[in-house]
mmCIF file of C-alpha atoms in Angstrom:
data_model
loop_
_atom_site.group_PDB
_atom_site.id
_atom_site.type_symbol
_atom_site.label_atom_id
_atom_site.label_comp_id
_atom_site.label_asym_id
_atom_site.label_seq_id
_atom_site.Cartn_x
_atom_site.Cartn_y
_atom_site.Cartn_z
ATOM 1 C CA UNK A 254 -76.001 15.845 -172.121
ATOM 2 C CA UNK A 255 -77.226 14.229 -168.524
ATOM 3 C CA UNK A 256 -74.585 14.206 -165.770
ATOM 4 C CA UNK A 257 -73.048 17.274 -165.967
ATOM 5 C CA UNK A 258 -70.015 17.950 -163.229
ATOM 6 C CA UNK A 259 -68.375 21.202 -162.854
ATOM 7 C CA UNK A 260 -64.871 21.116 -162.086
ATOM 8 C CA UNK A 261 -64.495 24.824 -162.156
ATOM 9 C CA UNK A 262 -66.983 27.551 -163.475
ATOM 10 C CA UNK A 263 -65.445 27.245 -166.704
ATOM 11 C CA UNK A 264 -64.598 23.431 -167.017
ATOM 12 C CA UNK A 265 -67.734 20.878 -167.347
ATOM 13 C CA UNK A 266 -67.434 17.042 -167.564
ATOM 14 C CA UNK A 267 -70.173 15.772 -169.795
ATOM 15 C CA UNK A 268 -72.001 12.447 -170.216
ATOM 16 C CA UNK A 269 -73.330 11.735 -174.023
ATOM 17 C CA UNK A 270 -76.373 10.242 -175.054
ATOM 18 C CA UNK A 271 -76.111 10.533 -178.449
ATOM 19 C CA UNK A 272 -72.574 8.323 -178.041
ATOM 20 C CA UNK A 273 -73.369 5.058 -180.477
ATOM 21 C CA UNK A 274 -72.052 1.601 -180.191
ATOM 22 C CA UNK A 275 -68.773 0.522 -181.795
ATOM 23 C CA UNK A 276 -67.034 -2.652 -183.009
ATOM 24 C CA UNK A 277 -63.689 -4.041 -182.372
ATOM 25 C CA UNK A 278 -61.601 -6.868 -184.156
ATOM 26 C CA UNK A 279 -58.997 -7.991 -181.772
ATOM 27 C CA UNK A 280 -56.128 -10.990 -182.419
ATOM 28 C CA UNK A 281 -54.321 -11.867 -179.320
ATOM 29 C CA UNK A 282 -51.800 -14.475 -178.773
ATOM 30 C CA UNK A 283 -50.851 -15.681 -174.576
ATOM 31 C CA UNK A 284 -48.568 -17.547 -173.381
ATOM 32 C CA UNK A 285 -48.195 -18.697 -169.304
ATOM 33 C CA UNK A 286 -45.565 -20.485 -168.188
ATOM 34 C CA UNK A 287 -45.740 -21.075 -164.492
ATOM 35 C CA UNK A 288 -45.795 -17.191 -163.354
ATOM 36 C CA UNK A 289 -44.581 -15.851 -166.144
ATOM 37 C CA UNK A 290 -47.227 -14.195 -168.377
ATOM 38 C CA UNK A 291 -46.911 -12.872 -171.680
ATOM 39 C CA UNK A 292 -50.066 -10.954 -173.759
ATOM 40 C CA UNK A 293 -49.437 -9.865 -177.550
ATOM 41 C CA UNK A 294 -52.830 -8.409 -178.802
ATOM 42 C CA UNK A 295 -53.750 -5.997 -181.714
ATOM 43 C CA UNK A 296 -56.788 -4.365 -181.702
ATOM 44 C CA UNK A 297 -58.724 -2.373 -184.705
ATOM 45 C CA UNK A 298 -61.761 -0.033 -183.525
ATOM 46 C CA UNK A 299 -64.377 1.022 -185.486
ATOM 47 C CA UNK A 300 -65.662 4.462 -184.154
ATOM 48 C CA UNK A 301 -64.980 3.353 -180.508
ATOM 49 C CA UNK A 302 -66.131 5.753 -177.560
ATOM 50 C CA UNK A 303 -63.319 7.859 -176.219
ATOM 51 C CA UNK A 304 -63.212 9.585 -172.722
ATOM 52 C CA UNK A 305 -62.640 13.050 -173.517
ATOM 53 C CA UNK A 306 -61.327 12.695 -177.195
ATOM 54 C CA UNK A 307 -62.435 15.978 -178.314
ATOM 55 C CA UNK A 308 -63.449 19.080 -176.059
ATOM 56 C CA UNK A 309 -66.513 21.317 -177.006
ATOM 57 C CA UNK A 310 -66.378 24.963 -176.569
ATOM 58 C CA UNK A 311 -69.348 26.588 -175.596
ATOM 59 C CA UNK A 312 -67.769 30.429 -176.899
ATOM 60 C CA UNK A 313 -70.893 32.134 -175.718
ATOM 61 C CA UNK A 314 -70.778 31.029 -172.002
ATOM 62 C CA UNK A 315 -66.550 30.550 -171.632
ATOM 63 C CA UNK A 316 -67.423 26.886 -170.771
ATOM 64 C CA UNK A 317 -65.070 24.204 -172.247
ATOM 65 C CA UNK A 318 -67.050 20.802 -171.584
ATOM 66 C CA UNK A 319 -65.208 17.215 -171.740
ATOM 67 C CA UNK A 320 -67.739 14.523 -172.877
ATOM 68 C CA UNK A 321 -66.731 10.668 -174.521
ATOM 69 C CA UNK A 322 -67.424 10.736 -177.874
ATOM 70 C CA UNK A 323 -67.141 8.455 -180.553
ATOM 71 C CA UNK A 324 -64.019 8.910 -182.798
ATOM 72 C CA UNK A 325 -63.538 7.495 -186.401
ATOM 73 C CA UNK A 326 -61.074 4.727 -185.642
ATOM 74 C CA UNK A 327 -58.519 3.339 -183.365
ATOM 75 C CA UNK A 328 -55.659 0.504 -184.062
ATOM 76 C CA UNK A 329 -53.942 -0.237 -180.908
ATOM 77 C CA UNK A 330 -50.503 -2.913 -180.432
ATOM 78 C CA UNK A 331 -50.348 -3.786 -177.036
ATOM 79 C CA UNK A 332 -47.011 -5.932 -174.916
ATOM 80 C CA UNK A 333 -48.075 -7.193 -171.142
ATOM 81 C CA UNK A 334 -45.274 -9.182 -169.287
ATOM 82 C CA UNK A 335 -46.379 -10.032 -165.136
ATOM 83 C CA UNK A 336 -43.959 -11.818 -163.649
ATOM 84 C CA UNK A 337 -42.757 -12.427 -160.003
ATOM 85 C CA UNK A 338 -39.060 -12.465 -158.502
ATOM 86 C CA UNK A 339 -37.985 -13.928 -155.826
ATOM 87 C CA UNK A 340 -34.718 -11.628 -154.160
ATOM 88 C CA UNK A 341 -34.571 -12.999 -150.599
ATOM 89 C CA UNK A 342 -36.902 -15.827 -148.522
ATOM 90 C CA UNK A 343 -38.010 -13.170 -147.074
ATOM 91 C CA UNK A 344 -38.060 -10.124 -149.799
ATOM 92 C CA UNK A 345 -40.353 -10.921 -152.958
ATOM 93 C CA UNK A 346 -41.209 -8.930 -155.632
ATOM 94 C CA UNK A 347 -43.502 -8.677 -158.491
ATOM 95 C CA UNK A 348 -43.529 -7.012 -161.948
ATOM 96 C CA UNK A 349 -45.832 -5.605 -164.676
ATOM 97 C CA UNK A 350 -45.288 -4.076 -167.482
ATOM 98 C CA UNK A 351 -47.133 -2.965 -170.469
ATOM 99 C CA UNK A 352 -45.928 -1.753 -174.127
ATOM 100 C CA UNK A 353 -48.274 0.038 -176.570
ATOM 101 C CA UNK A 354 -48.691 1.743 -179.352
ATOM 102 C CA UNK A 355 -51.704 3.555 -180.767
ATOM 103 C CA UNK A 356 -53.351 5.384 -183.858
ATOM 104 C CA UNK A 357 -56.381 7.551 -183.341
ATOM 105 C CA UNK A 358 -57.970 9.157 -186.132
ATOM 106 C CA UNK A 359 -60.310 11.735 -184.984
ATOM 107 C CA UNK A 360 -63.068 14.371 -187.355
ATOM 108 C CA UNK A 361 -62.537 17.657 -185.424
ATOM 109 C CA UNK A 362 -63.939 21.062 -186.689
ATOM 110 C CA UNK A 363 -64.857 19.523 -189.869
ATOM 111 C CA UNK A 364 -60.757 18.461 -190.280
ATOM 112 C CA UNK A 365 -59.739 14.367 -189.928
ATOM 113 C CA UNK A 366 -56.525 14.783 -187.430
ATOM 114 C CA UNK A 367 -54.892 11.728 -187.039
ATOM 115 C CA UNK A 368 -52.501 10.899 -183.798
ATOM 116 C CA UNK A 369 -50.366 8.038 -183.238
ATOM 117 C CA UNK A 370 -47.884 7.446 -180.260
ATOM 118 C CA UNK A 371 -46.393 4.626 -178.054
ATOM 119 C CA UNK A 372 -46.745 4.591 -174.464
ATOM 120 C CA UNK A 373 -45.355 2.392 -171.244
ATOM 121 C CA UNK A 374 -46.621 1.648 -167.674
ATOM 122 C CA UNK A 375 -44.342 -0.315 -165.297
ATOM 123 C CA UNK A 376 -45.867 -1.696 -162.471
ATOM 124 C CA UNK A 377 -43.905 -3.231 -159.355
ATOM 125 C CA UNK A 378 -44.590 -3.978 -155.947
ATOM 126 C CA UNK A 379 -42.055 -5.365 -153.113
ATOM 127 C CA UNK A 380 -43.351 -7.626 -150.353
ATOM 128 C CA UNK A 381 -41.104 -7.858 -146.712
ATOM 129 C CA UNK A 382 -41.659 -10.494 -144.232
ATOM 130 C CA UNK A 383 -40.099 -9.173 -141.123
ATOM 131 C CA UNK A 384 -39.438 -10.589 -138.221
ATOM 132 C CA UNK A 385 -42.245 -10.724 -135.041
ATOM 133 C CA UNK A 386 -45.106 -10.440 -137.501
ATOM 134 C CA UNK A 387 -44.212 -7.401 -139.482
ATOM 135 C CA UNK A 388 -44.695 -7.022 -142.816
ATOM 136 C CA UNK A 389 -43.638 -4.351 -144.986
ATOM 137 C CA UNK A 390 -44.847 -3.093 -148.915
ATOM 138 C CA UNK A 391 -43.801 -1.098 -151.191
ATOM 139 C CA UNK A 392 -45.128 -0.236 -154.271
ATOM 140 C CA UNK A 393 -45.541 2.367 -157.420
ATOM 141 C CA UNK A 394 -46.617 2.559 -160.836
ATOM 142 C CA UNK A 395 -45.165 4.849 -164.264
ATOM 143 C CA UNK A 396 -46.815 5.485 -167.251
ATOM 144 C CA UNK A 397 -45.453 8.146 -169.984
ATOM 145 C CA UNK A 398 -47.394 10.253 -171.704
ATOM 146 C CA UNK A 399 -51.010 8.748 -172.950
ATOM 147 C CA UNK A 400 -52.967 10.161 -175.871
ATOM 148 C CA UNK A 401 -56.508 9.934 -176.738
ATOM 149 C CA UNK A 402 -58.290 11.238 -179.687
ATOM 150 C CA UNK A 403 -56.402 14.964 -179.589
ATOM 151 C CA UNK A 404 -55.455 15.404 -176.195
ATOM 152 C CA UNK A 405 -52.952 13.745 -173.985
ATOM 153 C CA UNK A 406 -52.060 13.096 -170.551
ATOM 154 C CA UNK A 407 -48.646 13.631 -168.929
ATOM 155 C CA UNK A 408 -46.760 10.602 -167.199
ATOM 156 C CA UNK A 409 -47.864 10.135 -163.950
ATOM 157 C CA UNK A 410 -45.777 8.205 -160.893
ATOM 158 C CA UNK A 411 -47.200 6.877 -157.843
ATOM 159 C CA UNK A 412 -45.262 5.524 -154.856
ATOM 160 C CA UNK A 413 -47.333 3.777 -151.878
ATOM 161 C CA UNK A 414 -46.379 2.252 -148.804
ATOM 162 C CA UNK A 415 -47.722 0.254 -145.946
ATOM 163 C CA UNK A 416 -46.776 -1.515 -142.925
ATOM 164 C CA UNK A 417 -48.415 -4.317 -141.062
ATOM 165 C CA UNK A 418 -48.252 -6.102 -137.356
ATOM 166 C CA UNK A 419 -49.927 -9.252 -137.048
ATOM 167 C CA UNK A 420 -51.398 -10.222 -133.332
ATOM 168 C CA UNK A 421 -53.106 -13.364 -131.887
ATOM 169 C CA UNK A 422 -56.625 -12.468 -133.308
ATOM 170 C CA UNK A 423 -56.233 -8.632 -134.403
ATOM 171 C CA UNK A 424 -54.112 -6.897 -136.801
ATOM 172 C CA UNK A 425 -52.956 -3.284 -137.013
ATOM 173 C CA UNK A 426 -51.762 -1.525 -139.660
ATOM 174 C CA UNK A 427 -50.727 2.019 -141.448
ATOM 175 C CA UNK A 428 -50.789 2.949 -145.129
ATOM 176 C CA UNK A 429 -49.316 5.835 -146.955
ATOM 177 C CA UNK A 430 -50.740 6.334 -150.850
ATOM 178 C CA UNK A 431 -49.180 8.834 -153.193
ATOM 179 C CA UNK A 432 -46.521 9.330 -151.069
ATOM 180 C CA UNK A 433 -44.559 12.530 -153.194
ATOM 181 C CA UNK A 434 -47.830 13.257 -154.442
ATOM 182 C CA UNK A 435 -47.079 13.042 -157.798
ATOM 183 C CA UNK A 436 -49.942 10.787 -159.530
ATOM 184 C CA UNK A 437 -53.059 11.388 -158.333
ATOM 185 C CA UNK A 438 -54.125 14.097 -160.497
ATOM 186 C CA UNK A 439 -56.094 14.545 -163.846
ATOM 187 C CA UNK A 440 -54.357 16.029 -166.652
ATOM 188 C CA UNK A 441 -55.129 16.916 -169.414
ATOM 189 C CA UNK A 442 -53.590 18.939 -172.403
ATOM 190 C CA UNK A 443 -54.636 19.595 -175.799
ATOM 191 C CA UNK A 444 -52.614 21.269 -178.578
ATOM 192 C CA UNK A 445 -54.560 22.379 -181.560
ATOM 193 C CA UNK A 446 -53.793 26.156 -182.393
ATOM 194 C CA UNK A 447 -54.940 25.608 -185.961
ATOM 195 C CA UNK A 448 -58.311 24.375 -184.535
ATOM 196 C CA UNK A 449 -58.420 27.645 -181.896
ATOM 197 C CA UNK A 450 -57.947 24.862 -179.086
ATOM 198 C CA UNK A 451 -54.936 25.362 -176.806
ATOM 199 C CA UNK A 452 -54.919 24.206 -172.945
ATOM 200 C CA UNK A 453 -53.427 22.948 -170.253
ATOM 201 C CA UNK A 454 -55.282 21.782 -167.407
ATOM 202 C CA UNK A 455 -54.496 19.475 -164.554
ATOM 203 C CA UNK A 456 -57.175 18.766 -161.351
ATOM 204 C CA UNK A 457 -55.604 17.897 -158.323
ATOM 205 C CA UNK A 458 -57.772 14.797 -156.544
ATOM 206 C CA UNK A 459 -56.991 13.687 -152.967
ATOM 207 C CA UNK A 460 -53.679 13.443 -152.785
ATOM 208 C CA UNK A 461 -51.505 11.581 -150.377
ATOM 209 C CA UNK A 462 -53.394 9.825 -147.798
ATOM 210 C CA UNK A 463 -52.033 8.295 -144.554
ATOM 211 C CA UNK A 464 -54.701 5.384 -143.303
ATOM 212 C CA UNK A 465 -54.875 3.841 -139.716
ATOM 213 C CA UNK A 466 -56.408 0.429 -139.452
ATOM 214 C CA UNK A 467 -56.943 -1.595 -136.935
ATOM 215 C CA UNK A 468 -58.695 -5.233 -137.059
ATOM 216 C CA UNK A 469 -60.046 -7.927 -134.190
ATOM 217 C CA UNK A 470 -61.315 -10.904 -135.178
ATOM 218 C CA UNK A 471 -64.367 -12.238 -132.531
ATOM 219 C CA UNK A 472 -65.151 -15.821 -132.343
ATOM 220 C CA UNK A 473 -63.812 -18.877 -133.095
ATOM 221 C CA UNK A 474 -64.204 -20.816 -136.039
ATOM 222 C CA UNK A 475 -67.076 -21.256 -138.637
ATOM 223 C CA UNK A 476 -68.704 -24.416 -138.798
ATOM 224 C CA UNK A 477 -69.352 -25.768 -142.038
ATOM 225 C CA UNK A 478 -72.978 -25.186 -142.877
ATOM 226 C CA UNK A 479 -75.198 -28.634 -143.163
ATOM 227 C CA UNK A 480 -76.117 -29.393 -146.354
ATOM 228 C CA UNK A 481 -79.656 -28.955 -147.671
ATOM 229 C CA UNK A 482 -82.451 -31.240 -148.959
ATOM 230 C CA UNK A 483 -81.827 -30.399 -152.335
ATOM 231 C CA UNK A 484 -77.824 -31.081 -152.102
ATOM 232 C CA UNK A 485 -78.603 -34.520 -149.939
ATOM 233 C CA UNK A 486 -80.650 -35.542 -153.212
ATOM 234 C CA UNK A 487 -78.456 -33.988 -155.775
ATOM 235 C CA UNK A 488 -75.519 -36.437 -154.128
ATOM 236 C CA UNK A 489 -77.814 -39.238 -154.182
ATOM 237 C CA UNK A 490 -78.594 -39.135 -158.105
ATOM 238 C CA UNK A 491 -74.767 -38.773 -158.540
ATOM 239 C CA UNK A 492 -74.022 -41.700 -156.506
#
């Protein structure tokens, strides 16, 4: 079990090396139409590898480790839909959003526990050309509540932000990520009481981070390289 990393001294995330390779059967149909684009796919999994699908109690040392594992089978349904909008000539926006749904059927304590649910993520981000060489984003992302194998994750929302100055040859701008500090987080919960596993455990990453940047460009411009021997002859032969 290589790779071992401690998030607390009762908490250990595992790598696997007994994890085996699975195989997948997937249909999809896509259709793009200018910039709109549209992805139907369905998906069946024979014993595919799932990040922490099943957690492994060590009773005699308190340690609960998370390791991927390979689970007996996984159908997944999935909806994308990216698409751009145009509000103002100088506000545009763009969209993505994904629909699934998904049945996991997982061996756990010598028991077959099988776990389907649907799930959403909306992704959007707003561009704003402002005047005197400002620019302005906004973004954020949703998703509900995500299951795999027996545990789940709770939704999760990010909201980022940046602003940007544009000079002759330098540029300075600020960034804001995870601005309510509300997303960046692992979570994890599992609800088995039958199985004697019950928890509820969330790690709390970096947080909301406020960047500086500041960029000069030296120089003027790049001549194009000269071509080699081998390109003078390769036009040649075409010729």
């Amino acid at each position: 079990m290589p790779a071992l990393f401690f998030f607390n001294p009762y908490t250990v995330l595992a790598g696997n090396i007994q994890a085996l390779p699975n195989i997948n059967r997937t249909l999809e149909l896509v259709v793009n139409h200018k910039s709109l684009f549209v992805a139907l796919h369905y998906t069946v999994d024979d014993a595919p590898i799932v990040k922490y699908a099943t957690p492994l109690l060590d009773q005699a040392n308190n340690l609960l480790f998370w390791i991927s594992n390979n689970i007996e089978s996984r159908n997944h349904l999935g909806l994308n839909v990216d698409f751009p909008l145009g509000i103002t000539d100088f506000w545009q926006s763009n969209y993505s959003i994904g629909s699934y749904w998904r049945k996991d059927k997982v061996r756990f304590a010598d028991a077959l526990i099988e776990v389907s649910n649907p799930f959403l993520s909306i992704d959007m981000t707003h561009s704003f050309r402002l005047p005197n060489d400002w620019s302005l984003e906004l973004s954020g992302r949703w998703n509900s509540v995500v299951w795999q194998g027996t545990i789940y994750q709770p939704e999760q929302t990010f909201v980022n932000f940046g602003v940007q100055k544009r000079f002759k040859n330098s540029t300075l701008g600020l960034s804001w990520t995870d601005i309510f500090n509300t997303g960046s987080f692992n979570g994890f919960n599992n609800d088995l009481p039958e199985q004697g596993v019950v928890y509820d455990w969330i790690y709390d990453l970096e947080g909301g981070i406020v960047r500086v940047s500041y960029t000069y460009n030296f120089g003027g411009k790049v001549r194009k390289a000269r071509d080699s021997g081998a390109d003078d002859v390769l036009k040649r032969v075409n010729d």
